[in-house]
Amino acid sequence: MAVVLATSPAAGLPWSDGARSDGSLLERLAAQLLTLPVREVLIVVRAQDAQAGGWEKGAETGGPRRQICVSDGLAEDLRIVAKTARASTSPVAVLAADVVAHTEALSLLLDHPARPTGAIVASGDPAPLRPPVRTEWGRVVSAGTSFHEVEWANGTFRGVLQVGEAHLAGLADIAEDLADLAQRRHLGRVGDGEVPELLLTGLVRAGVQVHAVALGTLHCGRAGTRPAAERAVRELADVDEAQARLDAAVKSGDGFFTTYCVSSWSRHLIRPAARLGLTPNTVTGISVGFAAIAAIWFSDGHRAGLVVGAVALYLSFVLDCLDGQLARYTRRFSPLGGWLDAICDRLKEYLVYVGLAAGYVTLPDKAWEIWALAVAAMVLQTIRHMVDFSYAGAVTDRARAAGLRAAAPRPMAVPWDEAPAAAAVKGTGSVLALSRRLDALSGARGVAYWAKKMIVLPIGERMALISVTAALFDARVTFLALLGWGAVALAYTAAGRMARSFA
């Protein structure tokens, strides 16, 4: 279900690709939604525009129905969204009618098989950030409107929001609360065109996990004027959507080793794998097979076996990355696939530990030492995963307990264009503020950024560490390196979790 808010004059702006005219921005967006798995399109308009564009209830056959709903203002817009959310049995998308986007950009969110709650977000720091958001680890952690402040903004919301089935009741409650505030004129200077921004802000402040869907080279944004719409259309034409889809299949937030030593070339395997009909789960199974081969060669214990095992382990990790890339490219996600991927990651790593320990050449009465190191490495890695997952669960539980109390708006202390600079002054003594200041000083992909990625010893760095130390030294060096780096990673992660808890 898609709710398209055609409540601003920009929705009626003419759109043309230069060769032909295709009506207004509203009509273009509705036509794009027809190509996506949208069951019904509800167009919210003002009374004077109810007949604009020739839209009629149930006008389409063989595709989503398009309906007109008349609203008299912002409060009514929000109540329509609330009513739609309560009645819907499938995810609800909320879009501004003046959104100009690649169809591929919309499909990144609306055609995602998992149907998550998410928002299309562009990273970067244009000045001013309108409307501002802050994202961390692929999620929107703060969102703003012309009435809500965002500290440390690092991106912009692009006007496309989707709410999954699990969060529809919360969306309805948030929309109704905001409608009451709007009716009482307690939302300051918030305009009629800010419904998606208001809802995103309410969801984030209520503790809902909102995925930040990155655009990559694709374009998605709102056009408030005719020159802006024409410029946006030109930008669309400059992008190869097929190539952009391939680029979007490669995660942008991976670690240093994965980014530069795997994803830099594994992207070339995505299309061949898709043409061969391989599924992500099949690739995961092949990856496990290569890890088993690596373990067998590591158990040989000789230099040649260690080198071959290191190469096999590297190829196993390449395939481990490829299964996710293939899933994103073909949009073939499933809970089983996600579960298998997580379980197989642990299985492969621990298989390799066993192979390394079995192949270590030592005196018979000292064999227990290498097995003790292997078990210690397994235990440490297990504890690290427990820390991560238990913290994520605790954050979710706390957010749910807080409920909608966090959704109440607070006025901005400074205008939009001054908010990022003002936020930089606040909380400079905290660990989190120092971390973000380092990010700002080093740039989006600077030294501090990669240092923070590497210090937590992600799976890419672990596979590289195992492969290099096993090929050049022996299993004892490998386990000692894993224990040393892993202990630092555990301490760093635990300190960060505590700092966030008290922030």
XYZ file of C-alpha atoms in Angstrom:
503
model
C 0.000 0.000 0.000
C 1.402 3.399 -0.968
C 0.133 6.730 0.340
C 1.224 9.504 -2.034
C 0.853 12.993 -0.594
C 0.041 15.370 -3.453
C -0.591 18.260 -1.094
C 1.970 20.740 -2.392
C 1.921 22.687 -5.690
C 5.134 20.917 -6.717
C 3.182 17.676 -7.257
C 1.622 19.216 -10.375
C 4.903 20.322 -11.925
C 5.286 19.096 -15.504
C 7.778 16.356 -16.157
C 9.579 15.590 -19.403
C 12.644 13.555 -20.280
C 13.444 15.861 -23.183
C 12.009 13.582 -25.861
C 8.461 13.391 -24.609
C 6.194 14.834 -21.952
C 4.749 12.450 -19.400
C 2.469 14.705 -17.397
C 3.150 15.831 -13.865
C 5.563 14.640 -11.213
C 2.597 12.994 -9.492
C 1.675 11.018 -12.598
C 5.277 9.986 -13.152
C 5.612 8.699 -9.578
C 2.317 6.809 -9.776
C 3.433 5.164 -13.026
C 6.669 4.059 -11.352
C 4.743 2.531 -8.456
C 2.772 0.451 -10.991
C 5.998 -1.363 -11.851
C 6.671 -2.221 -8.204
C 4.811 -4.637 -5.918
C 2.348 -2.007 -4.704
C -1.210 -3.271 -4.250
C -2.929 0.098 -4.043
C -1.977 3.757 -4.414
C -3.861 6.264 -2.286
C -3.355 9.841 -3.491
C -4.016 12.516 -0.888
C -4.982 15.878 -2.391
C -6.543 19.137 -1.338
C -10.183 19.773 -2.234
C -9.352 22.201 -5.051
C -7.110 19.599 -6.702
C -9.395 16.571 -6.319
C -10.031 16.283 -10.051
C -6.553 17.245 -11.192
C -4.861 14.811 -13.520
C -7.998 12.827 -14.263
C -7.460 10.456 -11.366
C -10.474 8.314 -10.624
C -11.094 5.757 -7.937
C -10.187 2.299 -9.200
C -9.124 3.720 -12.556
C -6.522 1.044 -13.241
C -7.194 -2.574 -14.147
C -4.557 -5.253 -14.102
C -2.488 -3.291 -11.593
C -2.708 -1.408 -8.322
C -5.861 0.629 -7.829
C -5.378 4.364 -7.618
C -7.708 6.246 -5.318
C -8.193 9.891 -4.472
C -8.621 10.999 -0.872
C -9.439 14.627 -0.118
C -7.795 16.253 2.896
C -8.164 19.736 4.343
C -4.731 20.083 5.968
C -1.725 18.569 7.710
C -3.706 17.089 10.609
C -6.094 15.333 8.221
C -3.150 14.068 6.123
C -1.720 12.390 9.209
C -5.061 10.882 10.175
C -5.417 9.392 6.696
C -2.041 7.726 7.135
C -3.106 6.434 10.558
C -6.359 5.029 9.160
C -4.504 3.380 6.285
C -1.956 1.820 8.639
C -4.687 0.372 10.876
C -6.566 -1.116 7.939
C -3.574 -2.482 6.041
C -2.401 -6.081 6.241
C 0.816 -5.368 4.345
C 3.603 -2.761 4.575
C 2.625 0.870 4.012
C 4.799 3.274 2.036
C 4.448 7.026 2.509
C 5.814 9.220 -0.268
C 5.690 12.860 -1.240
C 4.247 13.315 -4.732
C 7.086 15.640 -5.731
C 9.691 12.875 -5.368
C 11.830 12.511 -8.486
C 13.686 9.216 -8.431
C 15.027 6.342 -10.442
C 12.632 3.416 -10.340
C 15.600 1.351 -9.222
C 16.078 3.709 -6.262
C 12.455 3.207 -5.171
C 12.792 -0.545 -5.581
C 15.728 -0.648 -3.153
C 13.126 -0.141 -0.426
C 9.700 -0.934 -1.852
C 10.751 -4.111 -3.707
C 12.812 -5.537 -0.849
C 11.501 -9.084 -0.206
C 11.896 -8.703 3.568
C 9.622 -5.620 3.491
C 11.489 -3.856 6.306
C 10.711 -0.548 7.927
C 13.118 1.805 6.194
C 13.741 5.177 4.621
C 15.701 6.232 1.563
C 18.614 8.315 2.784
C 21.455 10.104 1.021
C 24.712 10.358 2.939
C 26.995 13.350 2.932
C 26.975 16.821 4.342
C 25.367 19.282 1.935
C 24.689 22.645 3.553
C 22.100 22.997 4.789
C 20.994 19.432 5.526
C 17.294 19.343 4.595
C 15.678 17.376 6.111
C 18.491 16.159 8.371
C 19.073 12.628 9.594
C 21.852 10.841 11.404
C 22.584 7.259 10.456
C 24.762 4.742 12.261
C 25.480 1.175 11.118
C 22.779 1.221 8.469
C 19.985 2.602 10.657
C 18.413 6.005 11.121
C 19.110 6.970 14.734
C 17.910 10.577 14.556
C 15.624 12.407 12.145
C 14.392 15.953 11.909
C 11.891 18.335 10.425
C 11.657 22.111 10.521
C 10.598 21.632 14.152
C 12.882 18.807 15.329
C 16.599 19.093 15.928
C 19.216 16.572 14.799
C 22.664 16.519 16.328
C 25.591 15.293 14.239
C 23.498 15.080 11.068
C 25.304 13.111 8.368
C 22.655 12.712 5.685
C 19.270 13.694 4.313
C 15.931 11.940 4.122
C 14.709 11.691 0.530
C 10.950 11.602 1.066
C 10.294 7.838 0.735
C 9.355 5.900 3.881
C 8.140 2.326 4.230
C 6.744 0.831 7.441
C 6.701 -2.945 7.815
C 3.760 -4.941 9.094
C 5.242 -5.278 12.585
C 5.298 -1.494 13.029
C 1.971 -0.507 11.476
C 0.185 -0.157 14.817
C 2.976 2.090 16.059
C 2.796 4.147 12.862
C -0.932 4.655 13.351
C -0.466 5.779 16.969
C 2.366 8.138 16.029
C 0.388 9.633 13.127
C -2.633 10.248 15.360
C -0.519 11.870 18.085
C 1.143 14.120 15.518
C -2.249 14.958 13.992
C -3.467 16.141 17.389
C -0.347 18.283 17.795
C -0.789 19.729 14.316
C -4.444 20.527 14.958
C -3.507 22.386 18.131
C -0.748 24.167 16.192
C 1.966 22.746 18.411
C 4.283 21.811 15.528
C 5.598 25.292 14.881
C 6.483 25.969 11.269
C 6.064 22.414 9.982
C 4.497 22.601 6.519
C 1.972 20.441 4.709
C 4.732 18.787 2.698
C 6.509 17.375 5.753
C 4.292 14.378 6.525
C 6.966 11.769 5.609
C 9.555 13.666 7.679
C 7.213 13.903 10.666
C 6.429 10.198 10.542
C 10.091 9.231 10.208
C 10.961 11.433 13.175
C 8.158 9.940 15.239
C 9.162 6.366 14.423
C 12.810 6.961 15.293
C 11.960 8.739 18.537
C 9.605 5.899 19.467
C 12.500 3.469 19.198
C 11.509 1.751 15.942
C 14.492 0.390 14.023
C 14.383 2.183 10.679
C 16.785 0.889 8.049
C 18.699 3.562 6.174
C 18.525 2.600 2.493
C 21.540 4.104 0.742
C 21.207 5.371 -2.813
C 24.728 4.895 -4.104
C 24.870 6.450 -7.569
C 21.089 6.477 -7.948
C 19.027 9.612 -7.481
C 15.998 10.227 -5.305
C 14.907 13.613 -4.038
C 12.129 16.127 -3.899
C 11.703 18.928 -6.431
C 10.077 22.052 -5.064
C 10.342 24.178 -8.198
C 10.208 23.665 -11.947
C 13.960 24.318 -12.435
C 14.679 21.823 -9.652
C 12.462 19.231 -11.341
C 14.161 19.752 -14.703
C 17.578 19.473 -13.080
C 16.533 16.288 -11.298
C 15.326 14.706 -14.534
C 18.673 15.490 -16.180
C 20.475 13.858 -13.267
C 18.362 10.735 -13.724
C 19.374 10.470 -17.364
C 23.060 10.638 -16.465
C 22.961 7.384 -14.484
C 23.027 3.824 -15.846
C 20.367 2.146 -13.683
C 21.556 -1.383 -14.521
C 25.083 -0.580 -13.369
C 23.717 1.239 -10.346
C 21.785 -1.883 -9.355
C 25.005 -3.862 -9.488
C 26.800 -1.240 -7.407
C 23.974 -1.250 -4.858
C 24.387 -4.992 -4.401
C 27.810 -4.383 -2.834
C 27.593 -3.217 0.780
C 29.174 0.147 1.439
C 29.732 -0.271 5.195
C 32.034 -3.279 5.236
C 35.461 -3.449 6.820
C 38.734 -2.434 5.198
C 39.771 -5.908 4.009
C 36.327 -6.754 2.656
C 36.006 -3.424 0.872
C 39.387 -3.383 -0.852
C 40.420 -7.041 -1.117
C 37.099 -8.773 -1.787
C 34.243 -6.526 -2.892
C 36.526 -4.677 -5.289
C 36.425 -7.725 -7.592
C 33.689 -10.045 -6.299
C 31.157 -7.665 -7.898
C 32.194 -9.110 -11.259
C 30.897 -12.524 -10.174
C 27.377 -11.320 -9.366
C 25.907 -11.262 -12.873
C 27.499 -14.585 -13.934
C 26.145 -16.196 -10.753
C 22.678 -14.795 -11.472
C 22.813 -16.024 -15.090
C 23.775 -19.505 -13.874
C 20.687 -19.524 -11.676
C 22.628 -19.826 -8.430
C 20.693 -18.885 -5.329
C 22.267 -17.101 -2.351
C 21.819 -20.247 -0.251
C 23.639 -22.302 -2.881
C 26.574 -19.897 -2.782
C 26.554 -20.115 1.027
C 26.810 -23.913 0.750
C 29.736 -23.675 -1.678
C 31.424 -21.260 0.725
C 31.118 -23.859 3.515
C 32.672 -26.414 1.168
C 35.719 -24.213 0.572
C 36.065 -23.680 4.332
C 36.029 -27.455 4.831
C 38.746 -27.775 2.179
C 40.766 -25.124 3.998
C 40.394 -27.017 7.288
C 41.536 -30.259 5.662
C 44.637 -28.632 4.182
C 45.400 -26.848 7.454
C 45.292 -30.228 9.200
C 48.202 -31.334 6.988
C 50.439 -29.084 9.067
C 53.154 -28.615 6.424
C 53.933 -25.309 4.752
C 52.377 -26.251 1.405
C 49.181 -27.381 3.121
C 49.010 -24.197 5.186
C 49.391 -22.036 2.070
C 46.712 -23.968 0.138
C 44.436 -23.795 3.174
C 44.930 -20.023 3.390
C 43.965 -19.610 -0.277
C 40.901 -21.833 0.159
C 39.840 -19.849 3.227
C 40.158 -16.591 1.296
C 38.005 -17.984 -1.535
C 35.475 -19.190 1.055
C 35.200 -15.654 2.383
C 34.818 -14.251 -1.133
C 31.854 -16.566 -1.632
C 30.552 -15.563 1.789
C 30.416 -11.976 0.544
C 29.030 -13.035 -2.826
C 25.962 -14.716 -1.343
C 24.814 -11.437 0.201
C 25.659 -9.484 -2.934
C 23.687 -11.953 -5.041
C 20.737 -11.745 -2.641
C 20.677 -7.956 -2.893
C 21.082 -8.005 -6.683
C 18.314 -10.553 -7.272
C 16.313 -9.388 -4.209
C 15.992 -12.982 -3.068
C 16.004 -12.669 0.703
C 14.530 -15.046 3.233
C 14.686 -15.589 7.004
C 16.179 -19.024 6.296
C 18.896 -17.489 4.153
C 19.820 -14.931 6.800
C 19.886 -17.596 9.496
C 21.982 -19.954 7.364
C 24.465 -17.203 6.559
C 24.962 -16.354 10.243
C 25.246 -20.002 11.334
C 27.588 -20.937 8.492
C 29.914 -18.033 9.312
C 30.474 -19.514 12.764
C 30.656 -23.074 11.428
C 33.323 -22.200 8.857
C 35.451 -20.290 11.326
C 35.386 -23.025 13.945
C 36.077 -25.731 11.340
C 39.225 -23.836 10.441
C 40.223 -23.614 14.116
C 39.930 -27.399 14.401
C 41.958 -27.942 11.222
C 44.727 -25.612 12.381
C 44.948 -27.241 15.809
C 44.920 -30.756 14.330
C 47.774 -29.937 11.953
C 50.022 -28.191 14.454
C 53.279 -30.134 14.784
C 54.421 -30.384 18.400
C 55.527 -32.862 21.008
C 52.821 -35.370 21.974
C 52.833 -34.268 25.610
C 52.362 -30.616 24.557
C 49.422 -31.155 22.200
C 46.977 -29.897 24.831
C 48.470 -26.378 24.548
C 47.407 -25.801 20.934
C 43.928 -27.190 21.635
C 43.643 -24.917 24.655
C 44.479 -21.937 22.454
C 41.918 -23.076 19.856
C 39.198 -23.443 22.493
C 40.113 -20.058 24.008
C 39.805 -18.420 20.572
C 36.376 -20.014 20.089
C 35.199 -18.923 23.532
C 36.429 -15.358 23.032
C 34.713 -15.101 19.660
C 31.491 -16.476 21.146
C 31.582 -13.919 23.965
C 32.104 -11.104 21.468
C 29.022 -12.176 19.529
C 27.030 -12.451 22.758
C 27.989 -8.877 23.677
C 26.854 -7.569 20.292
C 23.562 -9.442 20.107
C 22.607 -8.980 23.762
C 23.229 -5.231 23.498
C 21.089 -4.969 20.375
C 18.305 -6.851 22.161
C 18.580 -4.631 25.234
C 18.337 -1.483 23.115
C 15.231 -2.816 21.363
C 13.574 -3.772 24.651
C 14.320 -0.382 26.176
C 12.918 1.392 23.113
C 9.728 -0.648 23.250
C 9.321 0.060 26.951
C 9.727 3.762 26.305
C 6.860 3.581 23.804
C 5.499 6.727 22.297
C 6.706 9.017 25.076
C 9.799 9.615 22.962
C 7.687 10.707 20.008
C 6.811 14.063 21.514
C 8.535 16.806 19.506
C 10.904 19.368 20.871
C 11.527 22.724 19.189
C 14.754 23.310 17.381
C 17.157 25.533 19.245
C 18.670 26.841 16.036
C 17.635 27.004 12.369
C 18.285 24.078 10.040
C 21.366 25.557 8.444
C 22.978 26.157 11.835
C 22.061 22.832 13.444
C 25.126 20.773 12.431
C 27.566 23.443 13.633
C 25.654 23.956 16.868
C 25.507 20.243 17.508
C 29.270 19.979 17.158
C 29.653 22.205 20.226
C 27.425 20.033 22.398
C 28.699 17.070 24.378
C 32.286 17.455 23.264
C 33.498 15.847 26.465
C 31.791 12.517 25.804
C 33.324 9.444 24.212
C 30.710 9.498 21.459
C 31.368 13.135 20.649
C 35.106 12.436 20.398
C 34.442 9.503 18.095
C 32.265 11.601 15.792
C 34.755 14.466 15.834
C 37.464 12.064 14.657
C 35.167 10.975 11.828
C 34.619 14.596 10.825
C 38.324 15.387 10.873
C 39.366 12.342 8.873
C 36.582 12.423 6.303
C 34.055 9.776 5.300
C 36.759 7.224 4.462
C 39.663 8.602 6.478
C 42.116 6.974 8.855
C 39.833 7.222 11.890
C 36.954 5.668 9.961
C 38.940 2.598 8.933
C 40.633 2.353 12.320
C 37.217 2.127 13.987
C 36.188 -0.517 11.469
C 39.314 -2.615 11.932
C 39.704 -2.437 15.694
C 36.544 -4.481 16.272
C 38.056 -7.357 14.243
C 35.160 -7.942 11.825
C 34.918 -11.195 9.926
C 36.923 -9.921 6.949
C 39.858 -8.951 9.127
C 39.600 -12.266 11.015
C 39.732 -14.300 7.817
C 42.683 -12.233 6.581
C 44.468 -12.621 9.928
C 43.993 -16.397 9.913
C 45.077 -16.777 6.291
C 48.202 -14.626 6.538
C 49.477 -15.925 9.897
C 48.780 -19.555 8.976
C 50.502 -19.278 5.591
C 53.564 -17.422 6.914
C 53.897 -18.877 10.441
C 51.883 -21.605 12.180
C 48.691 -22.297 14.074
C 50.120 -21.149 17.412
C 50.847 -17.688 16.010
C 47.382 -17.610 14.441
C 45.602 -18.341 17.727
C 47.739 -15.928 19.726
C 47.022 -13.183 17.167
C 43.281 -13.928 17.313
C 43.304 -13.850 21.105
C 45.308 -10.627 21.331
C 43.345 -8.674 18.721
C 40.074 -10.222 19.874
C 40.657 -9.109 23.463
C 41.288 -5.531 22.306
C 38.155 -5.683 20.148
C 36.074 -6.978 23.073
C 37.322 -4.220 25.389
C 36.696 -1.538 22.759
C 33.200 -2.837 21.993
C 32.233 -3.146 25.651
C 33.506 0.382 26.381
C 31.526 1.746 23.434
C 28.355 -0.046 24.526
C 28.669 1.374 28.042
C 29.362 4.867 26.696
C 26.232 4.704 24.544
C 24.190 3.393 27.453
C 25.122 6.378 29.642
C 25.036 8.961 26.827
